CSV table of C-alpha atoms in Angstrom, one decimal:
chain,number,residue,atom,x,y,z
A,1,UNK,CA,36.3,-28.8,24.4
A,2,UNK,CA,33.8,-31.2,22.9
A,3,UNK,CA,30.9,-29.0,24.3
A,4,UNK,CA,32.7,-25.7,23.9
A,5,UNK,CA,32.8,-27.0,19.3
A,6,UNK,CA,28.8,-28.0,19.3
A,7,UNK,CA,27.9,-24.5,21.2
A,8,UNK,CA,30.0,-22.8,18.5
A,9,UNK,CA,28.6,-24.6,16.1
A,10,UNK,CA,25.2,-24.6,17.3
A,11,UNK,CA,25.6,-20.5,17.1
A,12,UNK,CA,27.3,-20.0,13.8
A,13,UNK,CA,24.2,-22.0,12.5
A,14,UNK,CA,22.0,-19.7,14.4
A,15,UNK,CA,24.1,-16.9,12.7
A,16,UNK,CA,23.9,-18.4,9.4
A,17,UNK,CA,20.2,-18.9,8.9
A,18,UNK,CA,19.3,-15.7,10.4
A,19,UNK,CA,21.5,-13.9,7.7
A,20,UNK,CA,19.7,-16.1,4.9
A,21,UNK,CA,16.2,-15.4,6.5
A,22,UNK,CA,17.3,-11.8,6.1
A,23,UNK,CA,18.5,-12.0,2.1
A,24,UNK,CA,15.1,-14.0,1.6
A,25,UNK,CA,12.9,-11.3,2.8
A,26,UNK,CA,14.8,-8.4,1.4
A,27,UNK,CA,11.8,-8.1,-1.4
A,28,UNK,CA,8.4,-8.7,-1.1
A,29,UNK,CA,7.7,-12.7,0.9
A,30,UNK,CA,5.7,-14.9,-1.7
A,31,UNK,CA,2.3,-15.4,-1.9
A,32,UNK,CA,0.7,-18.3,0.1
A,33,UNK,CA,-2.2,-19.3,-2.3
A,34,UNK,CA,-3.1,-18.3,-6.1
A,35,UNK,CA,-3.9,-14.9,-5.3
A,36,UNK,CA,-5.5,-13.1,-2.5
A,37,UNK,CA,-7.6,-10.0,-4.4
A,38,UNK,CA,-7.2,-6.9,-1.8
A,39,UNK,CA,-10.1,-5.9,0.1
A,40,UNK,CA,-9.8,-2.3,-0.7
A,41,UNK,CA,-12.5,-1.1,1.8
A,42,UNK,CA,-10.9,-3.2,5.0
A,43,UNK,CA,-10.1,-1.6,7.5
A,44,UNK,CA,-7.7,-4.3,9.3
A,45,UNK,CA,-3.8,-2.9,9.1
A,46,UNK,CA,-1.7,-6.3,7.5
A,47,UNK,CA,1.3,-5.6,5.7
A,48,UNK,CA,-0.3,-6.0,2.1
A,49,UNK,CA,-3.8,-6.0,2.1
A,50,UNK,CA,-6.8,-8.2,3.5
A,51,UNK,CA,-8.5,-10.4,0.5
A,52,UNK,CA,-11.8,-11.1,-0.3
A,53,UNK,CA,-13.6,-14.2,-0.5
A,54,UNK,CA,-12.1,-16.4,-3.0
A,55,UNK,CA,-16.0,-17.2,-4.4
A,56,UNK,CA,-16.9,-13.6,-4.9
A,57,UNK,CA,-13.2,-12.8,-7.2
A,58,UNK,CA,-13.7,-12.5,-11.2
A,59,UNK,CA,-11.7,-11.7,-14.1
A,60,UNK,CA,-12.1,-7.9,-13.6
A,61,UNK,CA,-10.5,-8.4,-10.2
A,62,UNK,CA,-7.1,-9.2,-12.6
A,63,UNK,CA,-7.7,-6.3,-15.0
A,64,UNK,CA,-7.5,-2.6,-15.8
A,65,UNK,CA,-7.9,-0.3,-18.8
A,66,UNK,CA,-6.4,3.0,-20.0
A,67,UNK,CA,-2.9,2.2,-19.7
A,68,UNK,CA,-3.0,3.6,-23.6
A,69,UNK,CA,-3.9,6.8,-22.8
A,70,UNK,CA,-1.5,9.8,-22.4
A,71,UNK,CA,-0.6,11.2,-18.9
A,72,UNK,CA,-1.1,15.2,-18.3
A,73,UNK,CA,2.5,16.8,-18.4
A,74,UNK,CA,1.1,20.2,-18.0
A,75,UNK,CA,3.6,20.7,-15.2
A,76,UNK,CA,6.8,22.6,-14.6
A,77,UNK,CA,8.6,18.5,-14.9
A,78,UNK,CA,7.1,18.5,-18.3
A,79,UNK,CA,6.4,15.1,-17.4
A,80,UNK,CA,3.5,12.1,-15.8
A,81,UNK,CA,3.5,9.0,-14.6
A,82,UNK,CA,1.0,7.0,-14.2
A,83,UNK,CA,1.0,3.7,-11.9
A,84,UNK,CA,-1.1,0.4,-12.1
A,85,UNK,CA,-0.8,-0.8,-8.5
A,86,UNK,CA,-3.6,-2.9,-6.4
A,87,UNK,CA,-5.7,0.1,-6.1
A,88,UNK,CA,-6.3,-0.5,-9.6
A,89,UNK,CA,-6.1,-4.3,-10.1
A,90,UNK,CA,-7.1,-5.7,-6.8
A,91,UNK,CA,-5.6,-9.2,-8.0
A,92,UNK,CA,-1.9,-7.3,-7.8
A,93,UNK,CA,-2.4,-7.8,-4.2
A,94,UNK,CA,0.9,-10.0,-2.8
A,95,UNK,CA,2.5,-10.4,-6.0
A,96,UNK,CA,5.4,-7.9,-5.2
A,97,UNK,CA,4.3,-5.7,-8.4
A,98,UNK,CA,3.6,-2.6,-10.2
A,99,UNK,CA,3.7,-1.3,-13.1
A,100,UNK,CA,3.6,2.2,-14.9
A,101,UNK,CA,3.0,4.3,-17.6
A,102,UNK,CA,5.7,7.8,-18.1
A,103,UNK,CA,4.9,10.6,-20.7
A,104,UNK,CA,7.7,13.0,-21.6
A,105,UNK,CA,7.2,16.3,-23.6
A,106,UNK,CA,10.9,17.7,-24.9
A,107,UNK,CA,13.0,18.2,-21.8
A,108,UNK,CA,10.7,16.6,-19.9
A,109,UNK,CA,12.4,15.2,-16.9
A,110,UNK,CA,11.5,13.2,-13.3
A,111,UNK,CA,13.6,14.3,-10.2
A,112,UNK,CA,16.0,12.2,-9.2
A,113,UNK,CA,14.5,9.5,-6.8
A,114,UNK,CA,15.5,6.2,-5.5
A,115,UNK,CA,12.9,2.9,-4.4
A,116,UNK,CA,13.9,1.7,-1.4
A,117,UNK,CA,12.1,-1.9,-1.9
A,118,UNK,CA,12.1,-2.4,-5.5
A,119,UNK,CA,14.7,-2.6,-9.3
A,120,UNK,CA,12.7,-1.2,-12.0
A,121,UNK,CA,12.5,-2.1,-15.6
A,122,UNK,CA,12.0,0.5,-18.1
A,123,UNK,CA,10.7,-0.4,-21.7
A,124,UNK,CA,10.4,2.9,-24.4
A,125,UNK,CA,7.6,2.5,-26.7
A,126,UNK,CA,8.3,5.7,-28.1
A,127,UNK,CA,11.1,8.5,-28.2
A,128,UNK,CA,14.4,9.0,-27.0
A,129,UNK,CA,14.7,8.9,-23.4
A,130,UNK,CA,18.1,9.1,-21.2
A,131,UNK,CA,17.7,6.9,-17.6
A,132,UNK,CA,20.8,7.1,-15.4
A,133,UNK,CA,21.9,5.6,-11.8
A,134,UNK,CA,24.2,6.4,-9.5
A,135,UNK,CA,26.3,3.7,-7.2
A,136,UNK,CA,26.5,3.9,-3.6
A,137,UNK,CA,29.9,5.0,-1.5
A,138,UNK,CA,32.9,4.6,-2.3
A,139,UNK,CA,32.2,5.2,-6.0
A,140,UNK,CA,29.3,7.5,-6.9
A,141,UNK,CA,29.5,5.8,-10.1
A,142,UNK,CA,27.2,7.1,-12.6
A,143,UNK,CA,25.7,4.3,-15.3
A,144,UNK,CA,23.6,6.3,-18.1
A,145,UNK,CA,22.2,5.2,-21.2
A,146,UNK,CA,20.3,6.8,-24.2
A,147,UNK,CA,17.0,4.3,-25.0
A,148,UNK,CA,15.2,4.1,-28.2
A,149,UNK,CA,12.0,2.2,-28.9
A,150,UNK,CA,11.8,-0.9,-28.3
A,151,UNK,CA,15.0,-0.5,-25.1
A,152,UNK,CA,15.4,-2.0,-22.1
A,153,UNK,CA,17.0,-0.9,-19.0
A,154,UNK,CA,17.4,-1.8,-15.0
A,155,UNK,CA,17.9,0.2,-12.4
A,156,UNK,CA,18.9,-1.9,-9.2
A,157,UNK,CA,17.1,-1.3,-6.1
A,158,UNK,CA,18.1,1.6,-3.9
A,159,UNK,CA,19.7,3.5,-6.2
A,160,UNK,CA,19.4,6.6,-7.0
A,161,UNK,CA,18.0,7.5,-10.5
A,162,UNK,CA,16.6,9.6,-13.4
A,163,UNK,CA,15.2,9.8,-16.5
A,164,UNK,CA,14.8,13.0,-19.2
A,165,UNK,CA,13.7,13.4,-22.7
A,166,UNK,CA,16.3,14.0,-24.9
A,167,UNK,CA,14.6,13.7,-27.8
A,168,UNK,CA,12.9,16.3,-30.1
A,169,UNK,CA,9.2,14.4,-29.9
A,170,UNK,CA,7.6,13.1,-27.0
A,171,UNK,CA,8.7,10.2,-24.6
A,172,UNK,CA,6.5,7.1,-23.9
A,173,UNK,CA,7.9,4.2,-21.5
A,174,UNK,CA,6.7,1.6,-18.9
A,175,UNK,CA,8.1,0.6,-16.1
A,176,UNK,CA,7.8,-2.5,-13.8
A,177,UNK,CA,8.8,-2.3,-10.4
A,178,UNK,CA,9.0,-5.7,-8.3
A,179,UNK,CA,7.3,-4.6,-5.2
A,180,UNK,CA,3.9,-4.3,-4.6
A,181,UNK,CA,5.0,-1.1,-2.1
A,182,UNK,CA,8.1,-0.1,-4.1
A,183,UNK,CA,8.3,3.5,-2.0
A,184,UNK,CA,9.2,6.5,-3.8
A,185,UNK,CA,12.1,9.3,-2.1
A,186,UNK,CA,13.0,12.2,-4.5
A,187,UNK,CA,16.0,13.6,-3.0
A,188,UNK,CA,15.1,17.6,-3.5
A,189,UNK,CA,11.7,17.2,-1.6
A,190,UNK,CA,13.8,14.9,0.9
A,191,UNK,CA,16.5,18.0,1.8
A,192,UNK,CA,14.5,20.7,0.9
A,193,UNK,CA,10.6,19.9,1.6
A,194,UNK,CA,10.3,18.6,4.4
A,195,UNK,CA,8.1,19.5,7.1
A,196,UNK,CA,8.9,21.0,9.5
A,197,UNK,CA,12.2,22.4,7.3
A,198,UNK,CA,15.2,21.2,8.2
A,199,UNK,CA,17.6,23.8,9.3
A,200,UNK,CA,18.2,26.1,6.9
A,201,UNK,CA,21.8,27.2,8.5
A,202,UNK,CA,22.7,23.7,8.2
A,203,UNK,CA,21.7,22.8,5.0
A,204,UNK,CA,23.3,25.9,3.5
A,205,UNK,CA,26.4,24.5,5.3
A,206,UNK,CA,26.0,21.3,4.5
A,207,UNK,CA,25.3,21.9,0.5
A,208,UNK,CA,28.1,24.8,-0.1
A,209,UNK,CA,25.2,27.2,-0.6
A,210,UNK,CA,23.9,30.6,0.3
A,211,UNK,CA,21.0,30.3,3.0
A,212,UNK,CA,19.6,32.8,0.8
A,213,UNK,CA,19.2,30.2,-2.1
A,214,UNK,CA,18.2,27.2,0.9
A,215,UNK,CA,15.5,29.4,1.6
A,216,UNK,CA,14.3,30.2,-1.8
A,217,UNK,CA,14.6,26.2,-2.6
A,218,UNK,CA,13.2,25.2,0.8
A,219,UNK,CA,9.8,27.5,-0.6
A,220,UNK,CA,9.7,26.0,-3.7
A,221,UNK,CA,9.2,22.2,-2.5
């Protein structure tokens, strides 16, 4: 009985630390030295990115300029966004983060999308802007909130979300996202754009529609 308890044991622990090792990696691992600027013309496949030699880095390696200027909304969204990652600050590379810049004309919108490796932070700097989140099953709660300047608000990761103007001026916010890969899945381009299509007789089931309309949005995305 003795052995039977220390094999038991001996498993449960196995059990246990595999489920912690999993929860620790569930973002992006930590870095392993002060920083490790990407080698953006490598050509070796690491999950991050090679770095360069530690004697040829400098302070632009950690830099970038133009966050201040506005993004092009001269798109059916009405909207832009414009990201900061480790293609442009090398010195992002394995710091699990990126940041961004979103402009918003009135009514602009972004589809609603979800990050499958990162929560995001949004800030406004200017405008009125709505962001909302939707819970997983059972629920399909909806959490929504009208931000103002100076506003903060979190989106958890994996869940889906939006934002929208809903102001009568234009939107300015940032973002911060902490993944250096955060992944981006908007759901219409997901059903309706993929390639090849997915079944359009099963989607029209599937979404209470006409196949007529599935075929028309299936052409637009």
């Amino acid at each position: 009985m003795a052995g039977i308890g220390s094999v038991t044991m001996i498993l449960f622990s196995f059990l246990a630390l595999n489920f912690f090792c999993n929860i620790a990696f569930a973002f992006d691992p930590p870095p392993l030295q002060d920083f490790c600027v990407a080698d953006l013309n490598s050509s070796v496949r690491v999950n991050g990115l090679p770095c360069i030699d530690p004697e040829k880095v400098d302070a632009d390696d950690f830099f970038y300029r133009g966050l201040n200027l506005p993004g092009n909304t001269s798109n059916p969204r009405g909207s832009s966004f414009t990201a900061v990652t480790v293609n442009q600050i090398p010195g992002l590379n394995t710091l699990g983060m990126v940041i961004a810049r979103f402009d918003f004309e009135p009514n602009g919108f972004n589809l609603p999308h979800y990050h499958a490796r990162a929560t995001e932070v949004f800030t406004v700097l200017e405008g009125s802007m709505e962001v909302g989140f939707v819970t997983a099953l059972p629920n399909y709660r909806l959490y929504r909130k009208v931000l103002e300047k100076g506003d903060v608000y979190v989106v958890p990761v994996g869940l889906v979300h939006y934002q929208r103007n809903v102001g009568a001026g234009n939107v300015v916010a940032l973002s911060a996202l902490n993944s250096q890969k955060p992944g981006v899945t908007e759901l219409p381009n997901v059903v309706f754009g993929t390639y090849p299509d997915i079944d359009t007789d099963y989607l029209a089931s599937a979404y209470y529609l006409d196949r007529k309309i599935v075929e028309e949005l299936q052409g637009k995305f």
